[in-house]
PDB file of C-alpha atoms in Angstrom:
ATOM      1  CA  MET A  16     -41.492 -38.474 -24.038  1.00 87.00           C
ATOM      2  CA  TYR A  17     -40.928 -42.117 -23.202  1.00 92.00           C
ATOM      3  CA  ILE A  18     -38.556 -44.610 -24.774  1.00 95.00           C
ATOM      4  CA  GLU A  19     -39.870 -48.102 -25.312  1.00 96.00           C
ATOM      5  CA  THR A  20     -37.445 -51.002 -25.000  1.00 95.00           C
ATOM      6  CA  THR A  21     -37.480 -54.666 -24.059  1.00 96.00           C
ATOM      7  CA  VAL A  22     -35.639 -56.966 -21.701  1.00 96.00           C
ATOM      8  CA  HIS A  23     -35.428 -60.716 -22.198  1.00 95.00           C
ATOM      9  CA  ILE A  24     -35.663 -62.585 -18.905  1.00 94.00           C
ATOM     10  CA  LYS A  25     -36.574 -65.942 -17.460  1.00 94.00           C
ATOM     11  CA  ILE A  26     -40.210 -66.413 -16.475  1.00 95.00           C
ATOM     12  CA  GLU A  27     -39.122 -66.942 -12.847  1.00 95.00           C
ATOM     13  CA  ILE A  28     -37.493 -63.490 -12.827  1.00 95.00           C
ATOM     14  CA  LEU A  29     -40.608 -61.936 -14.368  1.00 96.00           C
ATOM     15  CA  ASP A  30     -42.790 -63.641 -11.755  1.00 97.00           C
ATOM     16  CA  ARG A  31     -40.627 -62.186  -8.997  1.00 97.00           C
ATOM     17  CA  LEU A  32     -40.901 -58.716 -10.557  1.00 96.00           C
ATOM     18  CA  LEU A  33     -44.682 -58.966 -10.849  1.00 96.00           C
ATOM     19  CA  GLU A  34     -45.020 -60.180  -7.270  1.00 97.00           C
ATOM     20  CA  ALA A  35     -42.774 -57.358  -6.042  1.00 96.00           C
ATOM     21  CA  SER A  36     -44.872 -54.884  -8.014  1.00 95.00           C
ATOM     22  CA  ALA A  37     -48.043 -56.105  -6.317  1.00 96.00           C
ATOM     23  CA  VAL A  38     -46.523 -56.173  -2.823  1.00 95.00           C
ATOM     24  CA  ALA A  39     -44.881 -52.740  -3.123  1.00 93.00           C
ATOM     25  CA  GLY A  40     -47.786 -51.126  -4.983  1.00 93.00           C
ATOM     26  CA  GLU A  41     -45.389 -49.898  -7.673  1.00 92.00           C
ATOM     27  CA  SER A  42     -45.245 -50.384 -11.406  1.00 92.00           C
ATOM     28  CA  LYS A  43     -42.923 -52.962 -12.910  1.00 94.00           C
ATOM     29  CA  ARG A  44     -41.101 -50.039 -14.574  1.00 92.00           C
ATOM     30  CA  ASN A  45     -40.479 -48.348 -11.214  1.00 91.00           C
ATOM     31  CA  ILE A  46     -39.232 -51.589  -9.705  1.00 94.00           C
ATOM     32  CA  ILE A  47     -36.817 -52.178 -12.607  1.00 95.00           C
ATOM     33  CA  SER A  48     -35.651 -48.566 -12.584  1.00 92.00           C
ATOM     34  CA  THR A  49     -34.987 -48.652  -8.843  1.00 92.00           C
ATOM     35  CA  LEU A  50     -33.157 -51.958  -9.164  1.00 94.00           C
ATOM     36  CA  MET A  51     -30.868 -50.507 -11.813  1.00 93.00           C
ATOM     37  CA  ARG A  52     -30.165 -47.436  -9.707  1.00 89.00           C
ATOM     38  CA  ARG A  53     -29.299 -49.704  -6.777  1.00 91.00           C
ATOM     39  CA  LEU A  54     -27.073 -51.790  -9.038  1.00 93.00           C
ATOM     40  CA  SER A  55     -25.155 -48.657 -10.008  1.00 89.00           C
ATOM     41  CA  GLU A  56     -23.983 -48.276  -6.415  1.00 88.00           C
ATOM     42  CA  ASP A  57     -22.001 -51.507  -6.860  1.00 88.00           C
ATOM     43  CA  TYR A  58     -20.974 -51.018 -10.477  1.00 78.00           C
ATOM     44  CA  GLU A  59     -17.255 -50.937  -9.617  1.00 81.00           C
ATOM     45  CA  LYS A  60     -17.503 -54.600  -8.604  1.00 85.00           C
ATOM     46  CA  LEU A  61     -19.173 -55.378 -11.932  1.00 83.00           C
ATOM     47  CA  ALA A  62     -17.215 -53.084 -14.254  1.00 83.00           C
ATOM     48  CA  VAL A  63     -15.057 -54.920 -16.766  1.00 83.00           C
ATOM     49  CA  PRO A  64     -13.229 -52.538 -19.100  1.00 83.00           C
ATOM     50  CA  TRP A  65     -11.959 -53.561 -22.524  1.00 89.00           C
ATOM     51  CA  LYS A  66     -14.153 -56.650 -22.775  1.00 91.00           C
ATOM     52  CA  ARG A  67     -17.138 -57.506 -24.934  1.00 92.00           C
ATOM     53  CA  ILE A  68     -20.720 -57.259 -23.698  1.00 92.00           C
ATOM     54  CA  LYS A  69     -21.890 -60.387 -21.850  1.00 93.00           C
ATOM     55  CA  TYR A  70     -25.377 -61.746 -22.250  1.00 94.00           C
ATOM     56  CA  GLN A  71     -27.400 -64.162 -20.149  1.00 92.00           C
ATOM     57  CA  LYS A  72     -26.490 -67.799 -20.554  1.00 89.00           C
ATOM     58  CA  ARG A  73     -28.797 -69.674 -22.846  1.00 83.00           C
ATOM     59  CA  ASP A  74     -30.871 -72.193 -20.988  1.00 79.00           C
ATOM     60  CA  LYS A  75     -33.348 -74.283 -22.956  1.00 80.00           C
ATOM     61  CA  ASN A  76     -34.741 -75.753 -19.725  1.00 83.00           C
ATOM     62  CA  ASN A  77     -36.160 -72.389 -18.647  1.00 81.00           C
ATOM     63  CA  LYS A  78     -38.912 -70.421 -20.316  1.00 90.00           C
ATOM     64  CA  TRP A  79     -38.010 -66.900 -21.351  1.00 92.00           C
ATOM     65  CA  LYS A  80     -40.167 -63.847 -21.843  1.00 94.00           C
ATOM     66  CA  ARG A  81     -39.615 -60.601 -23.696  1.00 95.00           C
ATOM     67  CA  VAL A  82     -40.828 -57.843 -21.371  1.00 95.00           C
ATOM     68  CA  HIS A  83     -41.703 -54.420 -22.744  1.00 95.00           C
ATOM     69  CA  VAL A  84     -40.520 -51.542 -20.574  1.00 95.00           C
ATOM     70  CA  THR A  85     -41.306 -47.872 -21.108  1.00 95.00           C
ATOM     71  CA  LEU A  86     -38.583 -45.643 -19.704  1.00 93.00           C
ATOM     72  CA  LEU A  87     -38.051 -41.950 -19.242  1.00 89.00           C
ATOM     73  CA  PRO A  88     -35.160 -40.637 -21.362  1.00 88.00           C
ATOM     74  CA  ASP A  89     -32.838 -40.227 -18.360  1.00 85.00           C
ATOM     75  CA  GLU A  90     -33.580 -43.784 -17.227  1.00 89.00           C
ATOM     76  CA  TYR A  91     -32.875 -45.138 -20.695  1.00 92.00           C
ATOM     77  CA  GLU A  92     -29.542 -43.286 -20.909  1.00 89.00           C
ATOM     78  CA  PHE A  93     -28.626 -44.475 -17.430  1.00 89.00           C
ATOM     79  CA  PHE A  94     -29.371 -48.092 -18.383  1.00 93.00           C
ATOM     80  CA  GLN A  95     -27.131 -47.708 -21.437  1.00 93.00           C
ATOM     81  CA  ASP A  96     -24.360 -46.269 -19.239  1.00 90.00           C
ATOM     82  CA  LEU A  97     -24.622 -49.288 -16.944  1.00 92.00           C
ATOM     83  CA  ARG A  98     -24.557 -51.609 -19.944  1.00 94.00           C
ATOM     84  CA  LYS A  99     -21.333 -50.047 -21.134  1.00 91.00           C
ATOM     85  CA  ALA A 100     -19.660 -49.754 -17.705  1.00 89.00           C
ATOM     86  CA  CYS A 101     -20.554 -53.297 -16.617  1.00 92.00           C
ATOM     87  CA  LYS A 102     -20.108 -54.841 -20.080  1.00 93.00           C
ATOM     88  CA  SER A 103     -23.399 -56.709 -19.713  1.00 94.00           C
ATOM     89  CA  SER A 104     -26.669 -56.551 -21.574  1.00 96.00           C
ATOM     90  CA  VAL A 105     -29.440 -54.620 -19.882  1.00 97.00           C
ATOM     91  CA  SER A 106     -31.425 -57.876 -19.645  1.00 97.00           C
ATOM     92  CA  ARG A 107     -28.537 -59.567 -17.830  1.00 96.00           C
ATOM     93  CA  LEU A 108     -28.190 -56.600 -15.465  1.00 96.00           C
ATOM     94  CA  VAL A 109     -31.919 -56.583 -14.698  1.00 97.00           C
ATOM     95  CA  ALA A 110     -31.866 -60.327 -13.947  1.00 96.00           C
ATOM     96  CA  PHE A 111     -28.787 -59.910 -11.742  1.00 96.00           C
ATOM     97  CA  ALA A 112     -30.359 -56.955  -9.896  1.00 97.00           C
ATOM     98  CA  VAL A 113     -33.586 -58.903  -9.278  1.00 97.00           C
ATOM     99  CA  GLU A 114     -31.604 -61.753  -7.751  1.00 96.00           C
ATOM    100  CA  LYS A 115     -29.403 -59.509  -5.624  1.00 97.00           C
ATOM    101  CA  TYR A 116     -31.488 -56.467  -4.652  1.00 96.00           C
ATOM    102  CA  LEU A 117     -35.208 -57.145  -5.129  1.00 97.00           C
ATOM    103  CA  ASP A 118     -36.029 -57.825  -1.467  1.00 96.00           C
ATOM    104  CA  GLU A 119     -34.126 -54.703  -0.404  1.00 94.00           C
ATOM    105  CA  ILE A 120     -35.931 -52.550  -2.978  1.00 92.00           C
ATOM    106  CA  VAL A 121     -39.386 -53.863  -2.053  1.00 94.00           C
ATOM    107  CA  ALA A 122     -38.681 -53.095   1.626  1.00 92.00           C
ATOM    108  CA  GLU A 123     -37.676 -49.539   0.650  1.00 89.00           C
ATOM    109  CA  PHE A 124     -40.870 -49.034  -1.355  1.00 88.00           C
ATOM    110  CA  ILE A 125     -42.979 -50.276   1.555  1.00 88.00           C
ATOM    111  CA  LYS A 126     -41.185 -47.818   3.887  1.00 87.00           C
ATOM    112  CA  GLY A 127     -41.488 -45.018   1.346  1.00 80.00           C
ATOM    113  CA  THR A 128     -38.682 -44.228  -1.069  1.00 61.00           C
ATOM    114  CA  ASP A 129     -37.292 -41.419  -3.167  1.00 58.00           C
ATOM    115  CA  ASN A 130     -39.314 -40.961  -6.361  1.00 54.00           C
ATOM    116  CA  TYR A 131     -36.483 -39.012  -8.007  1.00 52.00           C
ATOM    117  CA  ARG A 132     -34.015 -41.806  -8.681  1.00 55.00           C
ATOM    118  CA  TYR A 133     -32.247 -40.005 -11.513  1.00 51.00           C
ATOM    119  CA  SER A 134     -32.448 -36.390 -10.402  1.00 55.00           C
ATOM    120  CA  ASN A 135     -28.683 -36.448  -9.876  1.00 65.00           C
ATOM    121  CA  TYR A 136     -27.895 -37.935 -13.260  1.00 69.00           C
ATOM    122  CA  THR A 137     -26.591 -35.713 -16.015  1.00 72.00           C
ATOM    123  CA  ILE A 138     -24.133 -35.599 -18.883  1.00 75.00           C
ATOM    124  CA  SER A 139     -21.722 -32.710 -19.427  1.00 73.00           C
ATOM    125  CA  TYR A 140     -20.273 -31.986 -22.831  1.00 74.00           C
ATOM    126  CA  PHE A 141     -17.342 -29.834 -23.898  1.00 75.00           C
ATOM    127  CA  LYS A 142     -14.737 -29.673 -26.626  1.00 81.00           C
ATOM    128  CA  ASN A 143     -11.016 -29.255 -26.096  1.00 79.00           C
ATOM    129  CA  LYS A 144      -9.016 -28.526 -29.246  1.00 83.00           C
ATOM    130  CA  GLY A 145     -11.476 -30.522 -31.349  1.00 85.00           C
ATOM    131  CA  VAL A 146     -11.753 -33.442 -28.900  1.00 84.00           C
ATOM    132  CA  VAL A 147     -15.329 -34.105 -27.767  1.00 82.00           C
ATOM    133  CA  CYS A 148     -15.476 -34.838 -24.032  1.00 79.00           C
ATOM    134  CA  LEU A 149     -18.504 -36.322 -22.278  1.00 79.00           C
ATOM    135  CA  ILE A 150     -18.718 -36.643 -18.512  1.00 76.00           C
ATOM    136  CA  HIS A 151     -21.477 -38.824 -17.055  1.00 76.00           C
ATOM    137  CA  TYR A 152     -22.479 -37.890 -13.498  1.00 75.00           C
ATOM    138  CA  TRP A 153     -24.103 -40.581 -11.331  1.00 72.00           C
ATOM    139  CA  GLY A 154     -24.434 -38.160  -8.414  1.00 71.00           C
ATOM    140  CA  ILE A 155     -23.498 -34.600  -7.506  1.00 70.00           C
ATOM    141  CA  PRO A 156     -19.772 -33.725  -7.443  1.00 70.00           C
ATOM    142  CA  GLU A 157     -18.495 -30.869  -5.288  1.00 69.00           C
ATOM    143  CA  LYS A 158     -18.069 -28.782  -8.414  1.00 67.00           C
ATOM    144  CA  PRO A 159     -18.881 -29.594 -12.030  1.00 61.00           C
ATOM    145  CA  LEU A 160     -16.048 -31.685 -13.391  1.00 61.00           C
ATOM    146  CA  SER A 161     -16.317 -30.169 -16.844  1.00 55.00           C
ATOM    147  CA  ARG A 162     -15.301 -26.829 -15.375  1.00 59.00           C
ATOM    148  CA  TYR A 163     -12.481 -28.504 -13.433  1.00 55.00           C
ATOM    149  CA  PHE A 164     -11.149 -30.194 -16.574  1.00 59.00           C
ATOM    150  CA  MET A 165     -11.464 -27.039 -18.613  1.00 54.00           C
ATOM    151  CA  GLN A 166      -9.456 -25.087 -16.043  1.00 54.00           C
ATOM    152  CA  SER A 167      -6.823 -27.831 -15.661  1.00 52.00           C
ATOM    153  CA  ILE A 168      -6.228 -28.060 -19.433  1.00 51.00           C
ATOM    154  CA  GLY A 169      -6.380 -24.316 -19.939  1.00 52.00           C
ATOM    155  CA  GLY A 170      -9.639 -24.426 -21.828  1.00 49.00           C
ATOM    156  CA  ASP A 171     -12.587 -22.098 -21.712  1.00 48.00           C
ATOM    157  CA  ALA A 172     -14.985 -23.081 -18.926  1.00 44.00           C
ATOM    158  CA  ALA A 173     -17.687 -21.040 -20.625  1.00 45.00           C
ATOM    159  CA  GLY A 174     -17.600 -23.583 -23.470  1.00 47.00           C
ATOM    160  CA  ALA A 175     -18.748 -26.378 -21.164  1.00 47.00           C
ATOM    161  CA  ARG A 176     -22.428 -27.153 -21.016  1.00 46.00           C
ATOM    162  CA  ASP A 177     -24.676 -29.742 -19.426  1.00 46.00           C
ATOM    163  CA  ALA A 178     -26.681 -31.938 -21.757  1.00 43.00           C
TER     164      ALA A 178
END
């Protein structure tokens, strides 16, 4: 099952994505997905807690395009996590990632890259005395944190599950 969404970007950004797609021999979706995964490695520099979501600056001098993107469910959830953590629209994050990481990503595709960008992405869920707890993993911890939290708060580790 795929999730269809859109990003709103400047034509120049779209042109760069299309050129990268042709050079790397990868779909636009794969390029965008890889860019977002790369962006997540630097999210701490971009994270702005307790602020409103920022969008791209309006610029009437540039032409904009709505780009349809079909994502796998884990990619879509990951993009939403980045949106929330970085307090930026997905469109703004994609544009930023194109500017900052596109050349690096294209070089990786040409060399041969990992096709399983989100294989280490999961969400754990558990309840503690009626409080719903969600843990988003952007990698593999030494041991599942849900079990760690359950043990540290005296809860039942058997109640924890991965989503």
